[in-house]
mmCIF file of C-alpha atoms in Angstrom:
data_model
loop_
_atom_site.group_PDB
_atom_site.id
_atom_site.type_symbol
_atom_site.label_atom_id
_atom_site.label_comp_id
_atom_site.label_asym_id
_atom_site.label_seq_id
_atom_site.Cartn_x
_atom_site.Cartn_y
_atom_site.Cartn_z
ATOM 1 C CA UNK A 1 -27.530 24.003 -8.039
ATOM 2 C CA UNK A 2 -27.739 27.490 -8.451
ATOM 3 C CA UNK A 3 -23.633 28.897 -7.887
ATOM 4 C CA UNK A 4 -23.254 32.999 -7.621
ATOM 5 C CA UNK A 5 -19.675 33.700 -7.935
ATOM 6 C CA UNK A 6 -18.902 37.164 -7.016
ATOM 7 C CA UNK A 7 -16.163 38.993 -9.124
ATOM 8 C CA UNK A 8 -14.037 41.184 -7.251
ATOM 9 C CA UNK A 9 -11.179 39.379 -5.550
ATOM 10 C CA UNK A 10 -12.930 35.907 -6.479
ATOM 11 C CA UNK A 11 -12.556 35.816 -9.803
ATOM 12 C CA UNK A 12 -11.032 39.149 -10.663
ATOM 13 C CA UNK A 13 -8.064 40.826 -8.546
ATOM 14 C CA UNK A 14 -9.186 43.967 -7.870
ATOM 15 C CA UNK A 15 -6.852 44.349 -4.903
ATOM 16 C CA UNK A 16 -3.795 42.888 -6.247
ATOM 17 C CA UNK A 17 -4.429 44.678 -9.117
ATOM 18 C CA UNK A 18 -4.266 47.989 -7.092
ATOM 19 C CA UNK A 19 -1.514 47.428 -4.952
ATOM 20 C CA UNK A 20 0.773 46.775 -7.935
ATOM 21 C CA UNK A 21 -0.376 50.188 -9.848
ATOM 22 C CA UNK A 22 -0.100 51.781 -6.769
ATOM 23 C CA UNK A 23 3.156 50.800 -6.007
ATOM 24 C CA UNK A 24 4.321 51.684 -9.404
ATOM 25 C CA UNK A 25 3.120 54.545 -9.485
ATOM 26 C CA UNK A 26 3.590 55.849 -6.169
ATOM 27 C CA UNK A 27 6.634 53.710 -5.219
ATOM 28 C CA UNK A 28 7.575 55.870 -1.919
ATOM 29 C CA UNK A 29 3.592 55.836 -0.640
ATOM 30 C CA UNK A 30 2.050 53.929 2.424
ATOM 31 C CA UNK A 31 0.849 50.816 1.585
ATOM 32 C CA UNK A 32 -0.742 47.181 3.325
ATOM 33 C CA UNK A 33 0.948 43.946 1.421
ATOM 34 C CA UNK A 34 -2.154 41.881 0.673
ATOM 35 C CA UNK A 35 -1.662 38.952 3.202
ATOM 36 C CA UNK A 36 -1.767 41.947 5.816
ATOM 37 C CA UNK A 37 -5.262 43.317 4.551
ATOM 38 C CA UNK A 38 -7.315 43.164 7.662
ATOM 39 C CA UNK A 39 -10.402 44.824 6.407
ATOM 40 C CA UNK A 40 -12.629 44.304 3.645
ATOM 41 C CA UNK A 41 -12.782 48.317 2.637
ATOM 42 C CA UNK A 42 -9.344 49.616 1.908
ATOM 43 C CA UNK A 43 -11.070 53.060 2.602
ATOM 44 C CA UNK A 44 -11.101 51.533 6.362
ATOM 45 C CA UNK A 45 -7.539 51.020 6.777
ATOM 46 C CA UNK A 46 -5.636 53.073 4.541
ATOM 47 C CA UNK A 47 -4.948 56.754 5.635
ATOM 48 C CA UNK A 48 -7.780 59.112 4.936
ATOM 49 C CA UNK A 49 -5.526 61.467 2.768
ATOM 50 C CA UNK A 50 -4.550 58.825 0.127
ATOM 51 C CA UNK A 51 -8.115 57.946 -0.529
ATOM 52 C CA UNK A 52 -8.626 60.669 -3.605
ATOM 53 C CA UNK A 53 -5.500 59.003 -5.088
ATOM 54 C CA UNK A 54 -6.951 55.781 -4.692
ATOM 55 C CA UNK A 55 -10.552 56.449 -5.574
ATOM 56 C CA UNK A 56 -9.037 57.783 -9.029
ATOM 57 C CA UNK A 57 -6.530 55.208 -9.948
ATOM 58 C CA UNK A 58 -9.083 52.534 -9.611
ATOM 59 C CA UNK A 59 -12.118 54.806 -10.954
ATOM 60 C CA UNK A 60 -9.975 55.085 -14.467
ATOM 61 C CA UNK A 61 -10.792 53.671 -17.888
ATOM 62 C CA UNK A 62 -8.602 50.426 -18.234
ATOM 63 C CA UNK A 63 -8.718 49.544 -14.375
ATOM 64 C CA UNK A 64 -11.370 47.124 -14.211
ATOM 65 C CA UNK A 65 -10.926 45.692 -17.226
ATOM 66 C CA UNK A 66 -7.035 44.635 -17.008
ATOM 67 C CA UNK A 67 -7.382 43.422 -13.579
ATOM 68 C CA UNK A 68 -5.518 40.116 -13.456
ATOM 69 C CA UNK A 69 -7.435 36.854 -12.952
ATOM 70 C CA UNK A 70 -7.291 35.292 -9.552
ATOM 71 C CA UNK A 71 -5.697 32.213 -9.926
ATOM 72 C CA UNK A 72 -7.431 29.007 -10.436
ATOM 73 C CA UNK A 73 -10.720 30.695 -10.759
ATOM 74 C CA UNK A 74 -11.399 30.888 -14.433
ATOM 75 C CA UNK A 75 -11.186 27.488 -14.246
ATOM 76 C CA UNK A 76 -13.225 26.667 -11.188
ATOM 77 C CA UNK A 77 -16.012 28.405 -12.834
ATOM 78 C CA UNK A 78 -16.105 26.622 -15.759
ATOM 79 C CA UNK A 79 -16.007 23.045 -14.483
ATOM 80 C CA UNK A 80 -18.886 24.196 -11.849
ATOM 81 C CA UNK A 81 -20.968 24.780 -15.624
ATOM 82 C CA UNK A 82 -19.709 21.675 -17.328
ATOM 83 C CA UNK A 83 -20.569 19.589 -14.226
ATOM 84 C CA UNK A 84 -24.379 20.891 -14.533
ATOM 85 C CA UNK A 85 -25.010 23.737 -11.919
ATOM 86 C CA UNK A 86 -26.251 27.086 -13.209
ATOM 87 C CA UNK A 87 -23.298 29.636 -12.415
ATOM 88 C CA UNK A 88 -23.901 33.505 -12.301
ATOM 89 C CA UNK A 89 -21.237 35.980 -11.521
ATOM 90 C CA UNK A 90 -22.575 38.316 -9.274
ATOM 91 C CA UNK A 91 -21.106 41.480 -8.527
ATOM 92 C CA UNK A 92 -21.515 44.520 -6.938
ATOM 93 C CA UNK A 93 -20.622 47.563 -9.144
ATOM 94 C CA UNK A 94 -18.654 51.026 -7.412
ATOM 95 C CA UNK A 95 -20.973 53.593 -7.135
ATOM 96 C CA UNK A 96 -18.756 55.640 -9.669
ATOM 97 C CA UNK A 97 -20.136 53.246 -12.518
ATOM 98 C CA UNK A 98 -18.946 54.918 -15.286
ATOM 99 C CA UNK A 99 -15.623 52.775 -16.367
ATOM 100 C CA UNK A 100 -16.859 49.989 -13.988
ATOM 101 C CA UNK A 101 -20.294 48.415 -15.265
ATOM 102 C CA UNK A 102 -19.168 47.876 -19.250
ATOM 103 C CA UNK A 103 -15.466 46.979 -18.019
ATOM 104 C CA UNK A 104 -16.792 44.204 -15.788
ATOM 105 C CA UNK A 105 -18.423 42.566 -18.442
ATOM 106 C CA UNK A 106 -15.296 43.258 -20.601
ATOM 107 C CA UNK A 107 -13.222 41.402 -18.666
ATOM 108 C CA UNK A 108 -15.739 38.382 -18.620
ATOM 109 C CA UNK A 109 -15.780 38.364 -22.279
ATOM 110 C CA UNK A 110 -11.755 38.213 -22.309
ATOM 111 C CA UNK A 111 -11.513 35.554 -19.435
ATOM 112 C CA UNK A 112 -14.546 33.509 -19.577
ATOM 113 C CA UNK A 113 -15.535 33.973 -23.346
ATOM 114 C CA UNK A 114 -18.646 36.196 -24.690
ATOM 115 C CA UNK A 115 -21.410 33.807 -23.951
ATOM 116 C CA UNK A 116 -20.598 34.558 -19.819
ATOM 117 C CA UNK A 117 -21.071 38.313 -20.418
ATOM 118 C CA UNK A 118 -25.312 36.407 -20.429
ATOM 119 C CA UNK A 119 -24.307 35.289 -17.061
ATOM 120 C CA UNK A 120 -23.157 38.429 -15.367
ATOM 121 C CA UNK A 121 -25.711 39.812 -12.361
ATOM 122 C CA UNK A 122 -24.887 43.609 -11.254
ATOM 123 C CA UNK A 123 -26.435 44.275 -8.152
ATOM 124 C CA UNK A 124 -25.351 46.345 -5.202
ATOM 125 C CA UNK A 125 -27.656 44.387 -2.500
ATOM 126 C CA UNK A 126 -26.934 40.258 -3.529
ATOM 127 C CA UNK A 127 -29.721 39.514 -1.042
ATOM 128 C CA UNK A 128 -32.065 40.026 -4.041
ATOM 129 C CA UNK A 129 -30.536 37.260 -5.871
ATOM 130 C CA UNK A 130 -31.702 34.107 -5.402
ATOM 131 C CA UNK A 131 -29.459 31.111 -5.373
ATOM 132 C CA UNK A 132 -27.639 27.958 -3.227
ATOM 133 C CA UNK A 133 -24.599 28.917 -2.780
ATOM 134 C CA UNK A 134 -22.917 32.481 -2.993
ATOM 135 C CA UNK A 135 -19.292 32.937 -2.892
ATOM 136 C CA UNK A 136 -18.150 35.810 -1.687
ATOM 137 C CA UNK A 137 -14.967 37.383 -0.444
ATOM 138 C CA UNK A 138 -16.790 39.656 2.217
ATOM 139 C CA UNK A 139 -17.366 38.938 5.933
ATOM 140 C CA UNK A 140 -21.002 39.715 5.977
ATOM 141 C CA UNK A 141 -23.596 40.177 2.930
ATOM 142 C CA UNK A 142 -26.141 41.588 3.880
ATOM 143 C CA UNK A 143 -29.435 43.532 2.614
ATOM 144 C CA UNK A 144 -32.612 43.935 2.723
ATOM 145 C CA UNK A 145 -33.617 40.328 2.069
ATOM 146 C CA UNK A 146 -33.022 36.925 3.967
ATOM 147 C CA UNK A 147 -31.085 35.186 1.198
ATOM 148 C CA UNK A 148 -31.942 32.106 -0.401
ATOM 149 C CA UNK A 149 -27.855 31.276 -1.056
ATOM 150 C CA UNK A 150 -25.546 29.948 1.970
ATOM 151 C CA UNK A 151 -22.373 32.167 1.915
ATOM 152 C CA UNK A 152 -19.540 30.171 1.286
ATOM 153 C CA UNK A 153 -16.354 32.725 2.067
ATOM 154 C CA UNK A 154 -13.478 32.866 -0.224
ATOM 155 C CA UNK A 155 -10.783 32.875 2.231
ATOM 156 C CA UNK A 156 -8.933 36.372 2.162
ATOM 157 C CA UNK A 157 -6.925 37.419 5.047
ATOM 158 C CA UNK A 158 -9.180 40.126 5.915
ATOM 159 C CA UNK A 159 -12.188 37.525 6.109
ATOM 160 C CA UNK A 160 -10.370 35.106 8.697
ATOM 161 C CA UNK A 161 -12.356 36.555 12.156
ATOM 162 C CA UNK A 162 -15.228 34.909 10.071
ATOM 163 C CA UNK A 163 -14.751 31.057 11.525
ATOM 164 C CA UNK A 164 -18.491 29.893 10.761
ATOM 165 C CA UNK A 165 -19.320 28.429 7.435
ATOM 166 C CA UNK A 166 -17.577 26.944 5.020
ATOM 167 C CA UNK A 167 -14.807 28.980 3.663
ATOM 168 C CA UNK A 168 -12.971 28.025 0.098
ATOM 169 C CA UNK A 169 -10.159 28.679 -2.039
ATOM 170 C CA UNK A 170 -10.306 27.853 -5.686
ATOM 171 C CA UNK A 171 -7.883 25.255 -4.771
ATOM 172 C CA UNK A 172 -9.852 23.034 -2.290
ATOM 173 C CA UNK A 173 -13.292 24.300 -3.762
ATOM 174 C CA UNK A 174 -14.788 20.731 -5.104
ATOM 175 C CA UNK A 175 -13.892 19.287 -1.904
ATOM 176 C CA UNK A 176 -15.536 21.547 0.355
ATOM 177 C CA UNK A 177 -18.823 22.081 -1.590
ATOM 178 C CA UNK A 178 -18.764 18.419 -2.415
ATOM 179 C CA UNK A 179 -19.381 19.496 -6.294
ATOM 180 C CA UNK B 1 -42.812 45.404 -0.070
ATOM 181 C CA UNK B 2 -40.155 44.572 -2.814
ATOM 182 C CA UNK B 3 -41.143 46.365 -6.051
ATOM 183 C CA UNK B 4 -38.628 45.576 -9.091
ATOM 184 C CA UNK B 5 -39.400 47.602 -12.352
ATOM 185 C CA UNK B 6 -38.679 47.154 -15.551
ATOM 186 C CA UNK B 7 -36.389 49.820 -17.667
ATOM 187 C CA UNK B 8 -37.229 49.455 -21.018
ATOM 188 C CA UNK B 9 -40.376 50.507 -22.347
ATOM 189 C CA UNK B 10 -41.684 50.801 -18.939
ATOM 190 C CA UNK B 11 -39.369 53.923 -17.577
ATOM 191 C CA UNK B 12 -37.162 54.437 -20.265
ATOM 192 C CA UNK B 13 -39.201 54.969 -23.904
ATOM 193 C CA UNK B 14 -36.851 51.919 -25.949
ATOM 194 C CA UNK B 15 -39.360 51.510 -28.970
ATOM 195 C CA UNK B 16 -40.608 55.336 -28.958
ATOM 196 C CA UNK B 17 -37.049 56.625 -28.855
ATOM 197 C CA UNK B 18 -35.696 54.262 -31.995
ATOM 198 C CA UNK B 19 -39.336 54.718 -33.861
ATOM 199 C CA UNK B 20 -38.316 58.215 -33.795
ATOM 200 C CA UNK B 21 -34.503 58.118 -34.629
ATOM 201 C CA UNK B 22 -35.693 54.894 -37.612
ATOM 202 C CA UNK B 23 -38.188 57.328 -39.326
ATOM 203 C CA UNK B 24 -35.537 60.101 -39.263
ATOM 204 C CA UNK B 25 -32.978 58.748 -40.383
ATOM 205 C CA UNK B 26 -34.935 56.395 -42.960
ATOM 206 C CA UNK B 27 -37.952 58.187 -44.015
ATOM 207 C CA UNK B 28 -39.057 56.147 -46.497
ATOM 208 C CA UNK B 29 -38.145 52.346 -44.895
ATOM 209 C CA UNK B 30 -40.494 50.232 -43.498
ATOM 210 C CA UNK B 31 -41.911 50.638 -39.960
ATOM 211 C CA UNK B 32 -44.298 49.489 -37.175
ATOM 212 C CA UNK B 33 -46.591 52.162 -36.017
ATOM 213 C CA UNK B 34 -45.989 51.617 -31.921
ATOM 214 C CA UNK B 35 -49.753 50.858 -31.197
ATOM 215 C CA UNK B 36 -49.731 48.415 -34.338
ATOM 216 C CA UNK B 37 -46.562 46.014 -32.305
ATOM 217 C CA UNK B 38 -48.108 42.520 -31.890
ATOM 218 C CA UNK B 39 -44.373 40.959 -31.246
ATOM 219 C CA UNK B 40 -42.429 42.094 -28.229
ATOM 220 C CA UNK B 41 -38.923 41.373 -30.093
ATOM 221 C CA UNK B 42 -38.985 43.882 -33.001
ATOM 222 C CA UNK B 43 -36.775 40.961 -34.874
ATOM 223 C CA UNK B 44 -40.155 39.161 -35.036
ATOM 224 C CA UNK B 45 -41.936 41.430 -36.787
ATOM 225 C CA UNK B 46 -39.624 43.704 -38.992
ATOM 226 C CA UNK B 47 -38.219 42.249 -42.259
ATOM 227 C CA UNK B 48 -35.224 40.543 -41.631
ATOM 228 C CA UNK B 49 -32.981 42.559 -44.207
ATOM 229 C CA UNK B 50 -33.606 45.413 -42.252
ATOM 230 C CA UNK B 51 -32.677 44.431 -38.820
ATOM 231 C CA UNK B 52 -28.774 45.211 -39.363
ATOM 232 C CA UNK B 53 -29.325 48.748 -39.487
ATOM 233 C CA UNK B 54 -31.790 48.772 -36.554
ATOM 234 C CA UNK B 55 -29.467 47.128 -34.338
ATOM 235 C CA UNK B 56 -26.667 49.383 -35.494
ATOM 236 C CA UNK B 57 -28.871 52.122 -34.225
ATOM 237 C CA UNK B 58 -29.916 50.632 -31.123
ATOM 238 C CA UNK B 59 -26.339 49.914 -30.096
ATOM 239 C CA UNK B 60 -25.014 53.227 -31.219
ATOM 240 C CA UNK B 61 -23.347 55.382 -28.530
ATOM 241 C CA UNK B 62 -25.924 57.716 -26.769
ATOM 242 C CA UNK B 63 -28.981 55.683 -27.910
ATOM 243 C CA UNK B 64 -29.718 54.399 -24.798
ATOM 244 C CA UNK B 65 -28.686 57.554 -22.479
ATOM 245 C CA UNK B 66 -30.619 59.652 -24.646
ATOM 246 C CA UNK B 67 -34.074 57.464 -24.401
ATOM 247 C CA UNK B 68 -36.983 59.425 -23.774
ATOM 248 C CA UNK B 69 -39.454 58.423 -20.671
ATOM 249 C CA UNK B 70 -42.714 56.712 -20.704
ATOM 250 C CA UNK B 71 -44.338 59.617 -19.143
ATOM 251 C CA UNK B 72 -44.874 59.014 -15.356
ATOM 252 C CA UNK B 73 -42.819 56.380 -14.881
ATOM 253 C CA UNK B 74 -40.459 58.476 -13.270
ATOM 254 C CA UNK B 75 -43.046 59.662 -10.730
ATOM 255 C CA UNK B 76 -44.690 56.962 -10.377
ATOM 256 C CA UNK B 77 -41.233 54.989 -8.745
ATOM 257 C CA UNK B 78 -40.371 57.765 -6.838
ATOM 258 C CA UNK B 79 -43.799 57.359 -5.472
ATOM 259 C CA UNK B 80 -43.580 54.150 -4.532
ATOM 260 C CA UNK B 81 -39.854 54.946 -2.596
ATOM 261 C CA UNK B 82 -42.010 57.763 -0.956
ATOM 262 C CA UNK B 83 -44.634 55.421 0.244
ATOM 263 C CA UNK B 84 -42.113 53.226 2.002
ATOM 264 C CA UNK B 85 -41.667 50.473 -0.291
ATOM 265 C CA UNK B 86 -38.356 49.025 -1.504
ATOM 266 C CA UNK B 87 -38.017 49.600 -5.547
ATOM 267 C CA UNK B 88 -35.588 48.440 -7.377
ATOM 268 C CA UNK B 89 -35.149 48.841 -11.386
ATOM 269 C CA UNK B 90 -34.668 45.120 -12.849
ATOM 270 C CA UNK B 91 -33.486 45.326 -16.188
ATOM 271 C CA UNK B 92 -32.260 42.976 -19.211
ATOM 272 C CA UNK B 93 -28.992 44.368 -20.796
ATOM 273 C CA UNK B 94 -28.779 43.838 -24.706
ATOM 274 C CA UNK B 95 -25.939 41.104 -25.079
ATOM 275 C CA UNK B 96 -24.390 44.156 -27.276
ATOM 276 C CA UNK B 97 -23.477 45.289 -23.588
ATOM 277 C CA UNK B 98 -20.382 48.306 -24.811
ATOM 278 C CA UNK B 99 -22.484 51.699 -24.612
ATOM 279 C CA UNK B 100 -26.034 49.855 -23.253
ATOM 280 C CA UNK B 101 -25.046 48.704 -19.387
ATOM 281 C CA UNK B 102 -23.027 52.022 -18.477
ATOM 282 C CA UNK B 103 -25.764 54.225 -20.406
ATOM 283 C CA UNK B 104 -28.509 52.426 -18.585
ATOM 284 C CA UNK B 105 -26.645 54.121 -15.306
ATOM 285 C CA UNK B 106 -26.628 57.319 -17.083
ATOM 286 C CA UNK B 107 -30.080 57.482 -18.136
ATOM 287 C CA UNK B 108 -31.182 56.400 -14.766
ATOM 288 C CA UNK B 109 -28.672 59.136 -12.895
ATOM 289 C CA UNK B 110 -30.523 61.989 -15.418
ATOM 290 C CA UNK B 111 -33.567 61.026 -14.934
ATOM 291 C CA UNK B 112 -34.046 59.938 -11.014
ATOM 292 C CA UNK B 113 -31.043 61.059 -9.751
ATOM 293 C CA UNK B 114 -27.781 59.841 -8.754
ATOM 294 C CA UNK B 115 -29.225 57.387 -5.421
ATOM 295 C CA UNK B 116 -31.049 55.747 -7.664
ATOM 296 C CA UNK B 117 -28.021 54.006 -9.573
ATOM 297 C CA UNK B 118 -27.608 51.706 -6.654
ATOM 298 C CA UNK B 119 -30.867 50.535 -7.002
ATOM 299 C CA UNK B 120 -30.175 49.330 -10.130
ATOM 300 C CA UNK B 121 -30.331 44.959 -10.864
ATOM 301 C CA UNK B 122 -28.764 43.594 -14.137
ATOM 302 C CA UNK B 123 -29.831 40.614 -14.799
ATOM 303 C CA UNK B 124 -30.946 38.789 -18.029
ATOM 304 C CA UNK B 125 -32.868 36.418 -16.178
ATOM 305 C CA UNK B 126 -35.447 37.614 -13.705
ATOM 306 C CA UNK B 127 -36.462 34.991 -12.194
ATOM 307 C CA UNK B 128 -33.120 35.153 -10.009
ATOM 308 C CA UNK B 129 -34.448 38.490 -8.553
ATOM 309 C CA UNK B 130 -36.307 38.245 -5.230
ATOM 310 C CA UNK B 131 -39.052 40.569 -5.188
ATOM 311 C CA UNK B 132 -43.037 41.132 -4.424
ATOM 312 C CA UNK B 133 -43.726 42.261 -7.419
ATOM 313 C CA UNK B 134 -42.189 42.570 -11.089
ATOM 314 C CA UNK B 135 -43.471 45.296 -13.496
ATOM 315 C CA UNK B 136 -42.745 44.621 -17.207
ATOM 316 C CA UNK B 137 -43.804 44.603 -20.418
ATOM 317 C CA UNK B 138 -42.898 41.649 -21.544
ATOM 318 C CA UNK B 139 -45.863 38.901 -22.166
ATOM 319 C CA UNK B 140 -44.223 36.173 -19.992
ATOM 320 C CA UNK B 141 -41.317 36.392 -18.158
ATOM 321 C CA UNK B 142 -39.210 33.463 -17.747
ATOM 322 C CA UNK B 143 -36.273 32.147 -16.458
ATOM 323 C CA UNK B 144 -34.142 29.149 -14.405
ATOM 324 C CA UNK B 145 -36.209 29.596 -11.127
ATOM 325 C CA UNK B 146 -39.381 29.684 -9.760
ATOM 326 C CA UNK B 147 -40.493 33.553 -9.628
ATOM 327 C CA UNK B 148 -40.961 34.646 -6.290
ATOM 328 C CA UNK B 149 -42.991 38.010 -7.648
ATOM 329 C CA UNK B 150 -45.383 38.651 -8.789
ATOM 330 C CA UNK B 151 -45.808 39.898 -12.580
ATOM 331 C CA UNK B 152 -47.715 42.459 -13.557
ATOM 332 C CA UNK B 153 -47.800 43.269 -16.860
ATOM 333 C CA UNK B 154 -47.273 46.863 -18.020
ATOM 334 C CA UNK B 155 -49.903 47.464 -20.879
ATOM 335 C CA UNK B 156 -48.662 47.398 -24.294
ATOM 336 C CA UNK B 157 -50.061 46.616 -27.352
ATOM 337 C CA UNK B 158 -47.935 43.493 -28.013
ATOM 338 C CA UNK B 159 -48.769 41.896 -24.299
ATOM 339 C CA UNK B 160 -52.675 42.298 -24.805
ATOM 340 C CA UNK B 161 -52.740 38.798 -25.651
ATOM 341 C CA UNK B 162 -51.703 37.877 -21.776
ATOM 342 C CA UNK B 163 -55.061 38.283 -20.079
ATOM 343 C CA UNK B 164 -54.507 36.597 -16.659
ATOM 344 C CA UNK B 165 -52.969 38.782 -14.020
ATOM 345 C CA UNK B 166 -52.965 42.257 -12.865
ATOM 346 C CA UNK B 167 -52.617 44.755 -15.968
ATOM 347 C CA UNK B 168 -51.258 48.550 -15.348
ATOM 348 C CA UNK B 169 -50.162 51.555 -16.945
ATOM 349 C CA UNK B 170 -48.509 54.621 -15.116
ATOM 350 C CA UNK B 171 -51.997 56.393 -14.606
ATOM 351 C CA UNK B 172 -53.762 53.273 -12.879
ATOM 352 C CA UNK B 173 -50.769 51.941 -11.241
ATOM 353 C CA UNK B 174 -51.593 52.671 -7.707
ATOM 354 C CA UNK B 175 -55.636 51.733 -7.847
ATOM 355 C CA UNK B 176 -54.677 48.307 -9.436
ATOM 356 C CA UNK B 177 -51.937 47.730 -7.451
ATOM 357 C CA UNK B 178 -53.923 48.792 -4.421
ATOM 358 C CA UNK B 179 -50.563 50.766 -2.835
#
């Protein structure tokens, strides 16, 4: 099989990764605990007015590329590989690409080793990729193509009014993709 | 329809723009003549003691921003947009990825413009990109999956050996590619 893992809150923790460089940094600041996230944009539920502060602590050089690992995922990947399926991590980049693009494949090359930077697929519309499976933190991918890949949601709290599909953490993942 | 084009040596001048940086910097070294390439890998054709310094080049900072174009290849995309089809540009990263993936962005914001960063696809294999049609210079391009474009080769003098297939260059494009 053909496995696209996306990166950002899959494999990567973007948001966990802002919230606690947020909070540091603006300790006194409004802010949604993770498990209370109910939408995928945090531009759609946090207050219009904090969004330049946002935009620039996670547009800055070092974000992307210390973001913590999501647990369990590292690993998940790997066994998917060593068990025979072809994995890609496909991602998404922001459209303010400058720190972003390079850092995502610098923090492949940290986690997964250099030889997965080869297996790292930037695209903004995933419906262009071709593949089995895709997982994928968001509700709804969509784009300009009929995908090839059944989304398979990695379950996030603000993914849960999704209840069709199959929906995995990278605890119960072999289970419920029969790998 | 789904148009994916290639970056290197099809919009973005790769072996022009080292040629002329190699002969400057080494006048009196060894080099191909660009209409005398028979090998689409310089590695395969330039002596082997030499390719250290040609990759240091190549992955230098602002080698790849700075790339000329392949005149009308710019215009030629924007064309197609203009028309009403989808284009996307598909392109290989080195697997030196530090300055090339971010300066790929770059060159692509200076040249077409800012929108066009979202349309770009990394990918070092193709064959994972849904499309109509792939334009590249590359003699055959392979991958894991059954291509679902198209590929027409952009004329070079190291592809002339392919002769099956449509063959274009940026002043034929549209008559051969009937758009």
């Amino acid at each position: 099989m053909i496995i696209l893992v996306d990166m950002d809150d899959v494999l990567a923790d973007f948001d966990g990764g802002f919230l606690a460089e947020w909070r540091k940094r603006f300790p006194d600041a409004f802010y949604i605990p993770l498990e209370e996230r109910k939408e995928f944009y945090m531009r759609d539920e946090y207050p219009e007015e904090l969004l330049p502060s946002m935009t620039e602590l996670f547009t800055e050089k070092s974000f992307v590329s210390s973001l913590p690992e999501i647990p369990g995922g590292v690993k998940a990947v790997r066994t998917m590989k060593e068990k025979g399926h072809e994995v890609f991590i496909c991602t998404s980049p922001m459209r303010q690409y400058s720190n972003c693009v390079a850092e995502k494949y610098e923090w492949v090359e940290k986690h997964l080793g250099f030889d997965w930077t080869t297996r790292l697929i930037l695209s903004r519309d995933k419906t262009l990729i071709g593949g089995d499976i895709l997982i994928d933190d968001k509700p709804e991918v969509t784009g300009i193509r009929k995908p090839s890949w059944e989304h398979v949601i990695f379950d996030k709290s603000y993914n849960r009014r999704i209840v069709n599909g199959k929906r995995i953490t990278w605890n119960n993942w072999e289970e419920i993709l029969s790998l």
